[in-house]
Coordinates of C-alpha atoms in Angstrom, one line a residue:
X1 CA -19.6 1.1 15.9
X2 CA -19.4 -2.6 16.8
X3 CA -20.1 -3.8 20.1
X4 CA -16.7 -5.5 21.1
X5 CA -18.0 -7.3 24.1
X6 CA -20.6 -9.4 22.3
X7 CA -20.5 -13.1 21.4
X8 CA -22.3 -15.2 18.9
X9 CA -22.3 -18.7 17.8
X10 CA -19.3 -19.5 15.4
X11 CA -17.5 -16.3 15.8
X12 CA -13.9 -17.0 15.7
X13 CA -13.2 -13.9 17.6
X14 CA -15.2 -15.0 20.7
X15 CA -14.9 -18.8 20.7
X16 CA -13.7 -21.9 19.2
X17 CA -14.1 -22.7 15.4
X18 CA -15.2 -25.9 13.9
X19 CA -11.8 -27.3 14.4
X20 CA -11.8 -26.7 18.1
X21 CA -9.1 -23.8 17.7
X22 CA -9.5 -20.6 19.4
X23 CA -9.8 -18.2 16.4
X24 CA -8.6 -15.1 18.4
X25 CA -5.7 -16.9 20.1
X26 CA -2.1 -17.8 19.2
X27 CA -1.5 -20.2 22.0
X28 CA 0.1 -22.7 19.7
X29 CA 2.2 -20.2 18.0
X30 CA 1.9 -21.2 14.4
X31 CA 1.9 -24.9 14.7
X32 CA -0.7 -26.7 12.5
X33 CA -4.1 -26.0 13.9
X34 CA -3.6 -22.2 14.5
X35 CA -5.6 -19.5 12.8
X36 CA -2.6 -17.2 12.6
X37 CA 1.2 -17.9 12.0
X38 CA 3.0 -20.4 9.8
X39 CA 0.4 -23.2 10.4
X40 CA -2.4 -21.2 8.8
X41 CA -4.1 -21.7 5.4
X42 CA -3.1 -17.9 4.6
X43 CA 0.5 -18.3 5.3
X44 CA 0.8 -21.0 2.6
X45 CA -1.0 -18.5 0.2
X46 CA 1.0 -15.5 0.9
X47 CA 4.3 -16.4 -1.2
X48 CA 2.1 -18.1 -3.8
X49 CA 2.6 -16.3 -7.2
X50 CA -1.0 -16.6 -8.2
X51 CA -1.9 -14.4 -5.1
X52 CA -0.8 -11.3 -6.9
X53 CA -3.5 -11.8 -9.4
X54 CA -5.9 -12.7 -6.5
X55 CA -4.9 -9.5 -4.6
X56 CA -5.5 -7.2 -7.7
X57 CA -8.9 -8.7 -8.3
X58 CA -9.8 -8.4 -4.6
X59 CA -8.6 -4.7 -4.9
X60 CA -10.9 -4.2 -7.9
X61 CA -13.9 -5.5 -6.1
X62 CA -13.1 -3.3 -3.1
X63 CA -12.8 -0.3 -5.1
X64 CA -16.1 -0.9 -6.6
X65 CA -17.9 -0.5 -3.4
X66 CA -19.0 3.1 -3.3
X67 CA -17.6 3.8 0.2
X68 CA -14.1 2.1 -0.4
X69 CA -14.1 3.7 -3.8
X70 CA -14.5 7.1 -2.5
X71 CA -12.1 6.8 0.3
X72 CA -9.3 5.5 -2.2
X73 CA -9.8 8.4 -4.7
X74 CA -9.7 11.1 -1.8
X75 CA -7.0 9.5 0.3
X76 CA -5.0 6.8 -1.2
X77 CA -1.5 7.1 -2.8
X78 CA -2.1 4.0 -4.9
X79 CA -1.8 6.1 -8.1
X80 CA 1.3 8.2 -7.4
X81 CA 3.1 5.8 -4.9
X82 CA 1.9 2.2 -5.9
X83 CA 5.0 0.4 -4.9
X84 CA 5.1 2.0 -1.5
X85 CA 1.5 1.1 -1.1
X86 CA 2.1 -2.4 -2.0
X87 CA 4.7 -3.0 0.2
X88 CA 2.9 -1.3 3.1
X89 CA 0.0 -3.6 2.6
X90 CA 2.0 -6.6 2.5
X91 CA 3.9 -5.6 5.8
X92 CA 0.6 -4.9 7.4
X93 CA -0.9 -8.5 6.3
X94 CA 2.3 -10.3 7.7
X95 CA 1.9 -8.6 11.0
X96 CA -1.9 -9.4 11.1
X97 CA -1.2 -13.0 10.2
X98 CA 2.0 -13.7 12.0
X99 CA 2.2 -15.6 15.1
X100 CA 2.9 -12.9 17.6
X101 CA -0.2 -11.8 19.1
X102 CA 1.3 -8.6 20.6
X103 CA 2.4 -7.6 17.1
X104 CA -1.0 -8.3 15.7
X105 CA -3.0 -6.4 18.3
X106 CA -0.6 -3.4 17.9
X107 CA -1.0 -3.5 14.0
X108 CA -4.9 -3.7 14.5
X109 CA -4.6 -0.7 16.7
X110 CA -2.7 1.2 14.0
X111 CA -5.0 0.4 11.3
X112 CA -8.0 1.5 13.3
X113 CA -6.3 4.7 13.9
X114 CA -5.6 5.1 10.3
X115 CA -9.1 4.2 9.3
X116 CA -10.7 6.5 11.9
X117 CA -9.2 9.4 9.8
X118 CA -10.7 8.5 6.7
X119 CA -14.2 9.7 6.2
X120 CA -16.0 12.3 4.2
X121 CA -18.5 12.4 1.3
X122 CA -18.0 11.3 -2.4
X123 CA -19.0 13.2 -5.5
X124 CA -22.5 12.4 -5.0
X125 CA -22.5 13.7 -1.4
X126 CA -23.0 10.2 0.0
X127 CA -20.9 9.8 3.2
X128 CA -18.0 7.2 3.4
X129 CA -16.3 6.1 6.6
X130 CA -13.6 3.6 6.7
X131 CA -14.5 2.4 10.0
X132 CA -17.9 1.3 8.9
X133 CA -18.0 -2.5 9.9
X134 CA -19.9 -3.5 7.1
X135 CA -17.4 -1.9 4.6
X136 CA -14.6 -3.5 6.4
X137 CA -16.3 -6.9 6.4
X138 CA -16.6 -6.6 2.6
X139 CA -12.9 -5.8 2.2
X140 CA -12.0 -9.0 4.0
X141 CA -14.7 -11.0 2.0
X142 CA -13.1 -10.0 -1.3
X143 CA -9.7 -11.2 -0.1
X144 CA -11.3 -14.7 1.0
X145 CA -13.3 -15.2 -2.1
X146 CA -10.4 -14.1 -4.3
X147 CA -8.2 -16.5 -2.8
X148 CA -10.8 -19.3 -3.5
X149 CA -11.3 -18.0 -7.0
X150 CA -7.6 -18.1 -7.7
X151 CA -7.4 -21.9 -6.8
X152 CA -10.2 -22.5 -8.9
X153 CA -9.2 -20.7 -12.0
X154 CA -5.8 -22.2 -11.8
X155 CA -7.2 -25.9 -11.8
X156 CA -6.5 -26.6 -8.2
X157 CA -9.9 -25.8 -6.3
X158 CA -9.8 -25.9 -2.5
X159 CA -11.2 -28.8 -0.8
X160 CA -14.3 -28.1 1.4
X161 CA -12.3 -28.3 4.6
X162 CA -9.5 -26.1 3.5
X163 CA -12.0 -23.5 2.3
X164 CA -13.8 -23.6 5.8
X165 CA -10.3 -23.2 7.4
X166 CA -9.4 -20.3 5.3
X167 CA -12.8 -18.5 6.0
X168 CA -12.3 -18.9 9.7
X169 CA -8.9 -17.3 9.4
X170 CA -10.2 -14.4 7.5
X171 CA -13.1 -14.0 10.1
X172 CA -10.6 -14.1 12.9
X173 CA -8.6 -11.3 11.3
X174 CA -11.8 -9.3 11.1
X175 CA -12.5 -10.0 14.6
X176 CA -9.0 -8.8 15.6
X177 CA -9.8 -5.4 13.8
X178 CA -13.2 -5.0 14.8
X179 CA -13.6 -6.9 18.2
X180 CA -16.0 -9.5 16.5
X181 CA -16.8 -10.7 12.9
X182 CA -20.5 -10.6 13.0
X183 CA -20.8 -8.6 9.7
X184 CA -19.5 -11.6 8.0
X185 CA -21.7 -14.7 8.1
X186 CA -20.7 -17.4 10.7
X187 CA -20.4 -20.1 8.3
X188 CA -19.0 -20.7 4.8
X189 CA -22.5 -21.9 3.6
X190 CA -24.0 -18.5 4.6
X191 CA -21.1 -16.5 3.0
X192 CA -21.9 -17.3 -0.6
X193 CA -25.6 -15.7 -0.6
X194 CA -24.0 -12.7 1.3
X195 CA -21.3 -12.3 -1.2
X196 CA -23.6 -12.5 -4.2
X197 CA -26.1 -9.8 -2.6
X198 CA -23.3 -7.3 -2.1
X199 CA -22.0 -7.9 -5.7
X200 CA -25.5 -7.6 -7.0
X201 CA -26.9 -4.7 -4.9
X202 CA -24.0 -2.5 -3.7
X203 CA -21.2 -2.5 -6.1
X204 CA -20.7 0.2 -8.9
X205 CA -18.6 1.2 -11.7
X206 CA -16.6 3.5 -9.5
X207 CA -14.0 5.9 -10.7
X208 CA -11.4 4.2 -8.4
X209 CA -12.2 0.8 -9.9
X210 CA -11.8 2.2 -13.5
X211 CA -8.5 3.9 -12.5
X212 CA -7.3 0.3 -11.3
X213 CA -8.3 -1.5 -14.4
X214 CA -7.5 0.9 -17.3
X215 CA -5.2 3.8 -15.9
X216 CA -3.0 2.6 -13.3
X217 CA -0.7 0.5 -15.4
X218 CA -0.7 2.9 -18.2
X219 CA 1.1 5.6 -15.8
X220 CA 2.5 3.0 -13.3
X221 CA 6.0 4.4 -12.1
X222 CA 9.1 2.2 -12.4
X223 CA 10.1 0.5 -9.1
X224 CA 13.6 1.5 -7.9
X225 CA 15.0 -1.3 -9.9
X226 CA 14.1 0.2 -13.3
X227 CA 14.6 3.8 -12.4
X228 CA 16.7 5.6 -15.0
X229 CA 15.5 3.1 -17.7
X230 CA 12.3 4.7 -19.0
X231 CA 12.5 3.3 -22.3
X232 CA 12.8 -0.3 -21.0
X233 CA 10.0 0.3 -18.4
X234 CA 7.5 1.9 -20.7
X235 CA 7.9 -0.8 -23.4
X236 CA 7.3 -3.6 -20.8
X237 CA 4.3 -1.6 -19.3
X238 CA 2.7 -1.0 -22.6
X239 CA 2.5 -4.7 -23.3
X240 CA 1.7 -6.0 -19.8
X241 CA -0.5 -3.5 -18.5
X242 CA -3.4 -4.1 -21.0
X243 CA -3.2 -7.7 -20.5
X244 CA -3.3 -7.4 -16.8
X245 CA -6.5 -5.3 -17.2
X246 CA -7.9 -8.0 -19.5
X247 CA -7.2 -10.7 -17.1
X248 CA -8.6 -9.0 -14.3
X249 CA -11.8 -8.0 -15.8
X250 CA -12.4 -11.7 -17.2
X251 CA -12.0 -12.9 -13.5
X252 CA -14.6 -10.7 -12.0
X253 CA -18.1 -12.0 -11.4
X254 CA -20.2 -12.1 -14.8
X255 CA -23.1 -10.4 -13.3
X256 CA -21.2 -7.5 -12.1
X257 CA -19.1 -7.3 -15.4
X258 CA -22.6 -6.9 -17.3
X259 CA -24.1 -4.4 -15.0
X260 CA -20.9 -2.3 -14.8
X261 CA -20.6 -2.4 -18.5
X262 CA -17.0 -3.8 -18.3
X263 CA -16.1 -5.2 -21.8
X264 CA -14.6 -8.5 -22.2
X265 CA -12.2 -9.2 -25.0
X266 CA -12.6 -12.3 -27.3
X267 CA -10.2 -15.0 -25.8
X268 CA -10.1 -13.2 -22.4
X269 CA -11.2 -16.2 -20.4
X270 CA -8.6 -18.4 -22.0
X271 CA -5.9 -15.7 -21.5
X272 CA -7.1 -15.5 -17.9
X273 CA -6.9 -19.1 -17.0
X274 CA -3.4 -19.4 -18.7
X275 CA -2.2 -16.5 -16.6
X276 CA -3.4 -18.2 -13.4
X277 CA -1.9 -21.7 -14.5
X278 CA 1.4 -20.2 -15.3
X279 CA 1.7 -18.3 -12.1
X280 CA 0.7 -21.6 -10.3
X281 CA 3.5 -23.5 -12.0
X282 CA 6.0 -20.8 -10.6
X283 CA 5.3 -22.3 -7.2
X284 CA 7.6 -25.1 -8.0
X285 CA 10.6 -22.9 -8.5
X286 CA 13.4 -23.4 -5.7
X287 CA 12.4 -22.3 -1.9
X288 CA 13.0 -18.6 -1.5
X289 CA 13.0 -17.3 -5.2
X290 CA 9.4 -16.1 -4.7
X291 CA 9.0 -15.2 -1.2
X292 CA 6.6 -12.3 -1.2
X293 CA 8.6 -10.6 1.5
X294 CA 11.9 -10.8 -0.4
X295 CA 10.5 -10.0 -3.8
X296 CA 8.7 -6.8 -2.4
X297 CA 11.8 -5.4 -0.5
X298 CA 13.8 -5.9 -3.7
X299 CA 11.5 -3.9 -5.8
X300 CA 11.5 -1.1 -3.3
X301 CA 15.3 -1.3 -2.7
X302 CA 17.1 1.7 -4.0
X303 CA 20.5 1.2 -5.7
X304 CA 22.0 3.8 -3.3
X305 CA 21.1 1.6 -0.1
X306 CA 23.5 0.2 2.0
X307 CA 21.6 -3.0 2.1
X308 CA 23.9 -6.1 0.6
X309 CA 20.9 -6.9 -1.7
X310 CA 21.6 -3.6 -3.4
X311 CA 24.5 -5.2 -5.1
X312 CA 22.0 -7.6 -6.8
X313 CA 20.0 -4.5 -7.9
X314 CA 22.9 -2.6 -9.3
X315 CA 24.0 -5.8 -11.2
X316 CA 20.5 -6.2 -12.7
X317 CA 20.4 -2.4 -13.6
X318 CA 23.8 -2.7 -15.3
X319 CA 22.5 -5.5 -17.6
X320 CA 19.2 -3.6 -18.3
X321 CA 21.2 -0.5 -19.3
X322 CA 23.2 -2.7 -21.8
X323 CA 19.8 -3.8 -23.1
X324 CA 18.5 -0.4 -23.4
X325 CA 21.6 0.7 -25.2
X326 CA 20.8 -2.1 -27.8
X327 CA 17.2 -0.8 -28.0
X328 CA 18.4 2.8 -28.6
X329 CA 20.7 1.5 -31.6
X330 CA 17.6 0.0 -33.1
X331 CA 15.1 2.9 -32.4
X332 CA 15.3 6.6 -32.9
X333 CA 14.8 7.5 -29.2
X334 CA 16.6 10.2 -27.2
X335 CA 19.4 8.9 -24.9
X336 CA 18.2 8.3 -21.2
X337 CA 19.7 10.4 -18.6
X338 CA 22.1 8.7 -16.3
X339 CA 21.2 9.1 -12.7
X340 CA 23.6 10.9 -10.4
X341 CA 25.4 12.7 -13.4
X342 CA 24.7 16.1 -11.6
X343 CA 21.8 17.1 -13.8
X344 CA 19.3 15.9 -11.4
X345 CA 20.7 17.6 -8.0
X346 CA 17.4 19.9 -7.9
X347 CA 13.9 19.7 -9.1
X348 CA 12.0 22.8 -10.7
X349 CA 8.8 23.7 -8.8
X350 CA 6.5 21.5 -11.0
X351 CA 8.4 18.4 -10.6
X352 CA 8.6 19.1 -6.7
X353 CA 4.8 19.6 -6.5
X354 CA 4.2 16.3 -8.4
X355 CA 6.7 14.0 -6.8
X356 CA 6.7 15.3 -3.4
X357 CA 3.7 17.4 -2.5
X358 CA 1.0 15.7 -4.4
X359 CA 1.0 12.4 -2.6
X360 CA -2.5 11.3 -3.9
X361 CA -1.7 12.0 -7.6
X362 CA -4.8 14.1 -8.3
X363 CA -3.2 17.1 -9.3
X364 CA -3.6 19.2 -6.5
X365 CA -2.3 19.7 -2.9
X366 CA -4.7 19.4 0.1
X367 CA -5.0 17.8 3.2
X368 CA -5.1 14.1 2.2
X369 CA -1.7 14.7 0.6
X370 CA 0.1 15.7 3.9
X371 CA -2.0 13.2 6.0
X372 CA -0.3 10.5 3.4
X373 CA 3.1 11.8 4.4
X374 CA 2.2 11.5 8.1
X375 CA 0.8 8.0 7.4
X376 CA 3.8 6.7 5.8
X377 CA 6.3 8.0 8.4
X378 CA 4.0 6.8 11.4
X379 CA 3.9 3.4 9.6
X380 CA 7.7 3.0 9.0
X381 CA 8.4 4.1 12.6
X382 CA 5.5 2.0 14.0
X383 CA 4.2 4.7 16.1
X384 CA 1.8 4.2 18.9
X385 CA -0.4 6.8 20.5
X386 CA 0.3 9.6 21.5
X387 CA 3.4 10.1 19.4
X388 CA 1.4 9.3 16.0
X389 CA -1.4 11.9 16.8
X390 CA 1.2 14.5 17.6
X391 CA 2.6 13.8 14.2
X392 CA -0.6 14.2 12.4
X393 CA -1.3 17.4 14.3
X394 CA 2.1 18.8 13.1
X395 CA 1.3 18.1 9.4
X396 CA -2.3 19.5 9.9
X397 CA -0.8 22.6 11.2
X398 CA 1.4 22.8 8.2
X399 CA -1.5 22.4 5.8
X400 CA -3.4 25.3 7.6
X401 CA -0.3 27.3 6.9
X402 CA 0.1 26.3 3.3
X403 CA -3.5 26.8 2.6
X404 CA -3.7 30.4 4.1
X405 CA -0.4 31.4 1.9
X406 CA -1.2 29.7 -1.4
X407 CA -5.0 29.0 -1.8
X408 CA -5.7 32.2 -3.6
X409 CA -9.2 31.2 -5.0
X410 CA -10.4 29.8 -1.8
X411 CA -11.5 26.4 -3.2
X412 CA -9.8 24.5 -0.2
X413 CA -6.9 23.3 -2.2
X414 CA -3.6 24.3 -3.9
X415 CA -3.2 23.9 -7.7
X416 CA 0.1 23.5 -9.4
X417 CA -0.6 27.2 -10.8
X418 CA -1.1 28.7 -7.4
X419 CA 2.0 27.0 -6.1
X420 CA 4.3 28.0 -8.9
X421 CA 2.9 31.6 -8.8
X422 CA 3.7 32.1 -5.3
X423 CA 7.3 30.3 -5.5
X424 CA 7.0 30.0 -1.8
X425 CA 9.7 29.1 0.8
X426 CA 8.0 26.4 2.5
X427 CA 10.2 26.7 5.7
X428 CA 7.4 28.6 7.8
X429 CA 7.0 28.0 11.6
X430 CA 4.5 25.1 11.0
X431 CA 7.0 23.1 8.8
X432 CA 9.7 23.7 11.3
X433 CA 7.4 22.3 13.8
X434 CA 6.9 19.1 11.5
X435 CA 10.6 18.6 11.4
X436 CA 10.8 18.9 15.2
X437 CA 8.2 16.3 15.8
X438 CA 9.7 14.0 13.1
X439 CA 13.0 14.2 15.0
X440 CA 11.3 13.4 18.3
X441 CA 9.4 10.4 16.6
X442 CA 12.7 9.1 15.2
X443 CA 14.6 9.6 18.4
X444 CA 13.1 6.4 20.1
X445 CA 15.3 6.4 23.2
X446 CA 14.9 10.2 23.6
X447 CA 18.5 10.9 24.1
X448 CA 18.3 13.8 21.5
X449 CA 20.5 12.2 19.1
X450 CA 19.6 9.9 16.2
X451 CA 21.7 6.7 16.0
X452 CA 22.2 4.3 13.2
X453 CA 19.4 2.0 14.2
X454 CA 16.7 4.8 14.6
X455 CA 18.0 6.3 11.3
X456 CA 17.5 3.1 9.6
X457 CA 14.0 2.7 11.0
X458 CA 12.8 5.9 9.1
X459 CA 14.7 5.8 6.1
X460 CA 15.7 2.1 5.5
X461 CA 19.3 2.8 4.9
X462 CA 22.4 3.7 6.8
X463 CA 23.5 7.3 7.0
X464 CA 26.6 8.7 5.5
X465 CA 29.4 9.4 7.8
X466 CA 29.5 13.0 6.7
X467 CA 26.1 13.5 8.2
X468 CA 27.0 12.7 11.6
X469 CA 28.9 14.1 14.4
X470 CA 32.1 12.9 15.8
X471 CA 30.2 10.4 18.1
X472 CA 28.6 9.0 15.0
X473 CA 25.0 10.1 15.7
X474 CA 22.7 12.7 14.0
X475 CA 22.0 15.8 16.1
X476 CA 18.6 17.5 16.1
X477 CA 19.9 20.6 14.4
X478 CA 21.4 18.9 11.6
X479 CA 18.2 16.6 11.1
X480 CA 15.9 19.7 11.1
X481 CA 18.1 21.6 8.8
X482 CA 18.4 18.7 6.2
X483 CA 14.4 18.3 6.3
X484 CA 13.8 21.9 5.8
X485 CA 16.3 22.0 2.9
X486 CA 14.4 19.1 1.2
X487 CA 11.1 20.4 1.6
X488 CA 11.7 24.0 0.9
X489 CA 14.7 24.0 -1.3
X490 CA 13.5 21.4 -3.6
X491 CA 17.0 19.7 -3.3
X492 CA 17.0 16.0 -4.1
X493 CA 17.9 13.8 -1.0
X494 CA 19.3 10.4 -0.9
X495 CA 17.3 9.7 2.3
X496 CA 13.9 11.8 1.7
X497 CA 13.5 10.8 -1.9
X498 CA 12.5 7.2 -1.2
X499 CA 10.5 8.4 1.8
X500 CA 8.5 11.0 0.4
X501 CA 9.0 11.0 -3.4
X502 CA 9.6 7.2 -4.1
X503 CA 7.1 5.3 -6.1

């Protein structure tokens, strides 16, 4: 653990940086000179289209670290629920780099509780711990270095002052998380030898890295905008996916590419630089067109939502359906099912296992899958202690109940075969407890009713009037009944599908 009370020269978490700004402070609330908020260098990058490429590159470099790679492969939902993971990551970064110090500290506390639960051993029995300060420093280092690289590859390298400024901001971010930033070098000049050393001595060709580079886009589920249009999505994915992989590999440090045996296709560097240049040109589109927050929310927006932007989604889907119809006229493909036609009211056991229970996408049900459910719910409701721990404990009890009933071979996890053979009713005492705890967490004012605002906080949509009582609220009994119906009856549910089954 890091000594949170220590100070060191140049540490942005403990004293003024080279510009005279208190790195851990937000006294100027985002005006020029602040390391957080709208005046920061990071804020200028957040809605830059090039940053999508930079974040993907940073994620690959993170996953190449053995500890991060092991934590991702065993606990993360990035394979089965990538759009949800993307949105949660961006929301977290917005909170951490925003001008509100109270929001930032609350988010840091939430991240620390989350990371404290991620520890174990990899396939080679090497321990990993998401709270290891050296590993957390590396994650921040990849974000900084990839931001610098994106500017260089797009022909607009950062000036030295801007680069130092950005580095101070990322060190301040780490200081908020860890209490200090001692595991990142105090100056930019010292950062580059540190970065090269980690790349040369610690990074590996991990399974998580290979999945991100070569498998993730091959199986990437459609965002809500394109659900119900598998032909159109598969066609676009088959073209874009390999290109993204080639671009990302070409942007990685050359020494690591050689050591990890990552192939570089002919013309890859030209393609990579063209992609960064093209993304950079998109910055000149009208303000608001490419705001990261707006684009991410649009991608995760369900057409069934009562959000006004759902009309835009519906209009785009209608246009895409017409295009898909044209494709089907030209190619011998079976017709695509229309969502909501009554044929998809229930899932079979295999689909329920894959889309709801197997949150990590590894083909089995075990504790990380239920922990991912608890993590998603706690994040949506922005739970603090002790409500968050109470929710995790309820899911842990449910896992023990499922393991005792379904794990027939005693390997510590439940396979699809074990699940299907048992054809269980999942509504045991522990699941009922989960439903009760979930109700209490959602009922923020504790009046034993869920009102429209509380419902929207969990499901990000308004509830239908037929779900409510005469006073326009959602009673405990009805909430628990609907949750159990979804989890045990395998019925599709407008609110719970986006929460637990959505990509």
